[in-house]
C-alpha positions as MATLAB code, in Angstrom:
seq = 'XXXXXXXXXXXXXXXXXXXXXXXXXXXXXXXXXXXXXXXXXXXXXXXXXXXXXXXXXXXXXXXXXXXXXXXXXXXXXXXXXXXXXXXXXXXXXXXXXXXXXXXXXXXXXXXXXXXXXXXXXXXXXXXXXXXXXXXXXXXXXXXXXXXXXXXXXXXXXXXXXXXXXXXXXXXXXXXXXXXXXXXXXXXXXXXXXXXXXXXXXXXXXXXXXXXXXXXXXXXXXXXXXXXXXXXXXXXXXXXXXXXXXXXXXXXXXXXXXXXXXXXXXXXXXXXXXXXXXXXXXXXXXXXXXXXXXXXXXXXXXXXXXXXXXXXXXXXXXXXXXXXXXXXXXXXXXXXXXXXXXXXXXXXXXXXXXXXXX';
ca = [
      98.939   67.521  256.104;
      99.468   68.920  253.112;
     102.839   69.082  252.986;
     103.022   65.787  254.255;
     100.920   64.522  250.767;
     103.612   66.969  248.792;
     106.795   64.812  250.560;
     105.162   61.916  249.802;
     104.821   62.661  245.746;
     107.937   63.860  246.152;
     109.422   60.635  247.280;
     107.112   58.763  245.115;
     108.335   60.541  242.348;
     111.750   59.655  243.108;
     111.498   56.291  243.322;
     111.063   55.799  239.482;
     113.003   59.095  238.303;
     116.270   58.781  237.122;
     118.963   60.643  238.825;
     119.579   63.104  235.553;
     116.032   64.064  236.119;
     116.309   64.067  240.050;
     119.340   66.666  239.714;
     119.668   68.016  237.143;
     117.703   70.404  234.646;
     115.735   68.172  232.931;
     115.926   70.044  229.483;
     119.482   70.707  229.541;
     121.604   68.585  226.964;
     123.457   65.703  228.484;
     125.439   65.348  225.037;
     128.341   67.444  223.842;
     127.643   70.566  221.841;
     129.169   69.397  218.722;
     127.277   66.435  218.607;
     124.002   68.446  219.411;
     125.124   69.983  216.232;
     125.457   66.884  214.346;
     122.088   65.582  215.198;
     120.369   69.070  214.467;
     121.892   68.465  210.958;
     120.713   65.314  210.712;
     117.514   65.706  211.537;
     117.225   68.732  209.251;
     118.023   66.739  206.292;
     115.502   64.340  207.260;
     112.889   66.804  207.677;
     113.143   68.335  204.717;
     113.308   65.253  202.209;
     110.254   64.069  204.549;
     108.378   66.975  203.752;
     109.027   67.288  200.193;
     108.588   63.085  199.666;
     106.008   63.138  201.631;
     104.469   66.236  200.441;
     104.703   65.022  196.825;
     102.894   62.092  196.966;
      99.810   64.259  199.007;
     100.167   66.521  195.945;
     100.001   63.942  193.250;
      97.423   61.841  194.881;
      95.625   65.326  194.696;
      95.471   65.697  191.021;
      93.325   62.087  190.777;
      91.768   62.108  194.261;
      88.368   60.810  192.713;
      90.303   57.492  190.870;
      92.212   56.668  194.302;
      91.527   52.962  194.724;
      90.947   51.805  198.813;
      94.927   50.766  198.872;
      95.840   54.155  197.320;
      93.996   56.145  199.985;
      95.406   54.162  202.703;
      98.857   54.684  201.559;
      98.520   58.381  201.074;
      97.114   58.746  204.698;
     100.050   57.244  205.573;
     102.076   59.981  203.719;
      99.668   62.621  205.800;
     101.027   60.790  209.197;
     104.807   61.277  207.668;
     104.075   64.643  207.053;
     102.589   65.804  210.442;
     105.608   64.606  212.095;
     108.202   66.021  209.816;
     106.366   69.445  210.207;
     105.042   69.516  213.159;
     107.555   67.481  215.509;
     110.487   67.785  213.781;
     111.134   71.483  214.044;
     110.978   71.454  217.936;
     113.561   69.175  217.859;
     115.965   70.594  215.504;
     115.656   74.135  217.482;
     116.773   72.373  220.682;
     119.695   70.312  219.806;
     121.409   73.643  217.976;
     120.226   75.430  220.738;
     121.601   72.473  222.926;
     118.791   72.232  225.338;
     114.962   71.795  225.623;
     113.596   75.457  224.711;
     109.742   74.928  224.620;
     109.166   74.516  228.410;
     107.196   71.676  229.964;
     104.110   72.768  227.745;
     105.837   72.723  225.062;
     106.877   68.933  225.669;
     103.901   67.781  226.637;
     102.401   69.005  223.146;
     105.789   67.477  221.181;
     105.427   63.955  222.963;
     101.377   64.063  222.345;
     102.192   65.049  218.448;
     105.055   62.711  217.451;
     102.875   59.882  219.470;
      99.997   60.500  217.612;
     101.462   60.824  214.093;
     103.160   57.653  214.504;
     100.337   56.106  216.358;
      98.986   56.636  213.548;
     101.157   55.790  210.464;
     101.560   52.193  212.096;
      98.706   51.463  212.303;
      98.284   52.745  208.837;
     101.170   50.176  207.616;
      99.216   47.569  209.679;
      95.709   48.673  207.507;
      97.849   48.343  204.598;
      99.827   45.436  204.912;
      96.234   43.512  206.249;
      94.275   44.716  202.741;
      97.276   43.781  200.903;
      96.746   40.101  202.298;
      93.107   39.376  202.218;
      93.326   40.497  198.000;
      95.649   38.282  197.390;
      95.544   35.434  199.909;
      92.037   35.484  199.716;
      90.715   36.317  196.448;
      87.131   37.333  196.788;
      87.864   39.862  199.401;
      88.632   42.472  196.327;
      85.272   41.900  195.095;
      83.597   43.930  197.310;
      86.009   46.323  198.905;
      84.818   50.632  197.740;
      86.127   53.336  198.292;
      83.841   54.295  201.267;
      85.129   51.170  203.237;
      88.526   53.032  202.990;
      87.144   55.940  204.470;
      85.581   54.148  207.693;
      88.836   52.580  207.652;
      90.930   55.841  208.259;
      87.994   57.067  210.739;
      89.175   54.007  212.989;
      92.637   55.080  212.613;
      92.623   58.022  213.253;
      90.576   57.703  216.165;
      92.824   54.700  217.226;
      95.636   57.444  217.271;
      93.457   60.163  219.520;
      92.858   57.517  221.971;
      96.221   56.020  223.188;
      98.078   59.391  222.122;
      95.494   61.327  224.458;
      95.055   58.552  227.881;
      98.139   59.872  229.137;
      96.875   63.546  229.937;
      93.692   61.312  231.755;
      96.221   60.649  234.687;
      97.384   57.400  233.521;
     100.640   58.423  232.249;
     102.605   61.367  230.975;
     104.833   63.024  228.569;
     108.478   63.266  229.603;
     112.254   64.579  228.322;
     113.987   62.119  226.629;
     117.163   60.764  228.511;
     119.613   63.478  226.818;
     117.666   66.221  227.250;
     116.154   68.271  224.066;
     113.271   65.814  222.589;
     110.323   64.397  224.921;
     108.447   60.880  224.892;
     106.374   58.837  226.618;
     107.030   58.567  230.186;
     108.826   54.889  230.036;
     109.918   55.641  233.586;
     106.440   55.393  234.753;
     106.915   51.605  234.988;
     109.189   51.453  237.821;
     107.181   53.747  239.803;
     103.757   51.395  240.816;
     101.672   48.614  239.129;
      99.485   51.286  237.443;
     102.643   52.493  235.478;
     103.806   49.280  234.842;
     100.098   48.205  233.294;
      99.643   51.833  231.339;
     103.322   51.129  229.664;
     102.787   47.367  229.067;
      99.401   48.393  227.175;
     101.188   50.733  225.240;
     103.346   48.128  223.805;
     101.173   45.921  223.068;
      98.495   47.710  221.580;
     100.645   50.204  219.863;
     103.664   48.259  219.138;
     103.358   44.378  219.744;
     100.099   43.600  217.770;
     100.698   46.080  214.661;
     104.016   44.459  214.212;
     102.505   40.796  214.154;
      99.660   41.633  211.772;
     102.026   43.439  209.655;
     104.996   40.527  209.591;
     101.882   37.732  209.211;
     100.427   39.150  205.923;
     103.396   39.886  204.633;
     105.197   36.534  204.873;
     101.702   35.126  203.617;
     101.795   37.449  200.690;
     105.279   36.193  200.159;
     104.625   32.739  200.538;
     101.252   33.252  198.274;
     103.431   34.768  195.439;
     105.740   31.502  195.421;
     103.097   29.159  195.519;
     101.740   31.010  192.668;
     104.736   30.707  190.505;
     105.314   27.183  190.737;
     101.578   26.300  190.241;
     101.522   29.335  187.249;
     104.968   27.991  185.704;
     102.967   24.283  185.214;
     100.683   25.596  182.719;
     102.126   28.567  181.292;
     105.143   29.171  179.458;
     104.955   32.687  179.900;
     105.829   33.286  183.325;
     109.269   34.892  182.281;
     107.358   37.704  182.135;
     105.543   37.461  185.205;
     108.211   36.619  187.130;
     109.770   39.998  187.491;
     106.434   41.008  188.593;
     106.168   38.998  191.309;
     109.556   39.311  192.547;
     109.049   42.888  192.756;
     105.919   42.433  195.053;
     108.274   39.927  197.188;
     110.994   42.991  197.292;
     108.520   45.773  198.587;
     106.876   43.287  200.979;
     110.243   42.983  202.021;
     111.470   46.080  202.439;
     108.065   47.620  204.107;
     109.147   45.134  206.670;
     112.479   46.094  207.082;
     111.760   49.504  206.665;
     109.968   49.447  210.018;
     111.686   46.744  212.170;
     115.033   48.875  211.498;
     113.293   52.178  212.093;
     111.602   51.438  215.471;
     112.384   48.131  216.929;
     116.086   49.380  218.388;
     113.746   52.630  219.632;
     111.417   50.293  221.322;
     113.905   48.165  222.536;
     116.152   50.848  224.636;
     112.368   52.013  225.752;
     111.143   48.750  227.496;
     114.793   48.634  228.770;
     115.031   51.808  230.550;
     111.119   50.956  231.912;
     111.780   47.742  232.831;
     115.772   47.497  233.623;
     117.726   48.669  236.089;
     117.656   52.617  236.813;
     119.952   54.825  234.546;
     121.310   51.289  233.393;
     121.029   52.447  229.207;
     123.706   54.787  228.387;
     122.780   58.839  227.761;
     125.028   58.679  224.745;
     123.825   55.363  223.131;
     120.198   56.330  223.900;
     120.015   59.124  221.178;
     121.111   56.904  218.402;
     117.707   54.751  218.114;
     115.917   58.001  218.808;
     117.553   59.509  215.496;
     116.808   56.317  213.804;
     113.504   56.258  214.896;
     112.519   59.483  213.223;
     114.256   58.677  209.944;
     110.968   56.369  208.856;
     109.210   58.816  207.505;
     111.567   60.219  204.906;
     112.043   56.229  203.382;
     108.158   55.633  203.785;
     107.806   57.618  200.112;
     110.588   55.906  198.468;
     109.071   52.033  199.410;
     105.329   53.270  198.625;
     105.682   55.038  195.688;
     108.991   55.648  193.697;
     109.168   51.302  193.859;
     105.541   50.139  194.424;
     103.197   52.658  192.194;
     105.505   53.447  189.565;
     102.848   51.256  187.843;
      99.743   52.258  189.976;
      99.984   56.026  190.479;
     101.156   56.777  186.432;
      98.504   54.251  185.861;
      95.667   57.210  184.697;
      98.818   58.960  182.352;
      99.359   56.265  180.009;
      97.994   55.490  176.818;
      94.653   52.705  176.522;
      97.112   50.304  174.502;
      99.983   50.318  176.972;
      97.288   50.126  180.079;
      95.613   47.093  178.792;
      99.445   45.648  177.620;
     100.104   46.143  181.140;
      96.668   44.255  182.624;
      97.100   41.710  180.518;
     101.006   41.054  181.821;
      99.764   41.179  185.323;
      97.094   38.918  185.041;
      99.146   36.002  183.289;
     100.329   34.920  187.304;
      97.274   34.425  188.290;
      96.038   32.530  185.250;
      95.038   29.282  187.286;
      92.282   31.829  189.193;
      89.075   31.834  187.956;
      87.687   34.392  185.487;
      85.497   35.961  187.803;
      88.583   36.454  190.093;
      91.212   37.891  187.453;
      89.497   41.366  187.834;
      90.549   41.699  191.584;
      94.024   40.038  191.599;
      95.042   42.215  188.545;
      93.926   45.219  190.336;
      96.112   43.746  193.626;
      99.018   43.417  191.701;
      99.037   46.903  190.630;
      98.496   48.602  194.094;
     100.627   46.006  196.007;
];
């Protein structure tokens, strides 16, 4: 009987499995050796401008924890999520493509696949936080009137319970953790979905919940803010000569909306793509070779995450606290001149938007 219920996993298991799992070591490399080596490389230079970025902006953010505005602490949680998986996934990784297989066992993946899902579980839906604040202050003024600090706080609590949840259901049964394709990282078990209807629903949740949705909310408030800011202009321009000024203000908003958008869609969308194809398509029907290459890209987001938060978007709100009284309140009063048509009891917020955004 019993081993009647094994041959029957067994077979079940095969079904979905692709044949480089079915015959072959699992955690051996299924790329060459040099470009193992290439990719260990790579991933070491993104690790380590990651962690020092990444690592910076935790250590500045430090010095003036108690003056953090709610958009500040959401954007240095998202440098915490960076960090985690440049020091805590990427060094698994980097081991087993110079050592050009999986080293760390079956344990060892389970606890890479759980940590580089939660970490970026969790930045998303950071970016999604973000990108959602970033709309209501501006698209909808009085919003900023009322958002503290502690709000901010409750905010990350969700996150970061959002993360445990979805990074933790597959080690309930529901799904698993599994070796990547070419051998020497581990993922979520895609595969899952071509074994039963369960599989199929635990993978399509995934998505949606942890892919799907984020994305919207993040590309609807940021085409909003961008529309918002033109509006703005034209209406501003109508009554007041001095939107030279403001101009490049608002143009640099419109860039970093931009690129926070870009930034993501190029980091994870060709990852997520090649994912839902090998669940969903035809077994074995993506390519070992080509499916590394959105991998790689994939874990590149969290070294540019520092550059589009801070070195572009608080150059004026981080070295806000180090400049003189007469240069801050030159620079209030040039980012309150677009946004001249508010009201008076509104200025206060939008000023304060324009800064952190």
């Amino acid at each position: 009987m019993n081993r009647m219920a094994s041959d029957h996993n067994t077979s079940s298991q095969e079904e979905y499995l692709p044949d480089y799992l079915q015959k072959e070591d699992p955690f051996a490399s299924k790329l060459s050796r040099e470009a193992d080596i290439v990719a260990g490389f790579y991933l070491t230079i993104i690790g380590i401008l990651s962690t020092l970025g990444n690592g910076y902006v935790i250590f500045m953010s430090s010095k003036r924890k108690k003056k953090l505005r709610p958009a500040e602490i959401m954007t240095v949680n998202l440098a915490v999520c960076d960090l985690g998986i440049s020091v805590v996934g990427k060094p698994f990784s980097i081991i087993s493509f110079f050592s050009h297989r999986w080293v760390f066992g079956w344990m060892g993946c389970r606890w890479y696949g759980w940590a580089g899902f939660f970490f970026g579980c969790g930045s998303l839906i950071t970016m999604t936080a973000v990108s959602l604040d970033r709309y209501l202050k501006i698209c909808h003024l009085s919003y900023g009137t009322w958002l503290k600090r502690h709000h901010a706080f409750i905010c990350l609590a969700i996150i970061w319970a959002y993360a445990t949840f979805w990074a933790t259901v597959p080690f309930a049964g529901v799904g698993s953790y599994a070796p990547e394709p070419f051998g020497t990282s581990c993922t979520l078990d895609w595969w899952l979905a071509q074994a039963s209807l369960a599989g199929q629903a635990f993978i399509l949740s995934i998505l949606f919940f942890c892919l799907l949705f984020p994305t919207a909310v993040i590309v609807f408030s940021y085409v909003k803010i961008i529309l918002k800011v033109k509006s703005s202009t034209k209406e501003v321009a109508h009554y007041d000569s001095r939107i030279q000024n403001s101009h490049v203000l608002e143009m640099k908003l419109t860039k970093v909306a931009m690129l926070i958008c870009a930034g993501f869609l190029i980091a994870w969308i060709p990852y997520a793509v090649v994912s839902v194809w090998s669940a969903f398509g035809q077994p074995d029907s993506v390519p070992i070779q080509f499916s590394v290459v959105p991998t790689l890209l994939a874990k590149s987001a969290a070294m540019y995450n520092p550059i589009i938060y801070q070195v572009i978007d608080c150059k004026f709100a981080c070295c806000r606290s180090g400049e003189p009284s007469s240069l801050q309140k030159k620079s209030s009063l040039k980012t309150s001149r677009m946004y001249t048509i508010s009201s008076h009891r509104h200025s206060t917020a939008m000023n304060e938007t324009q800064l952190e955004v």
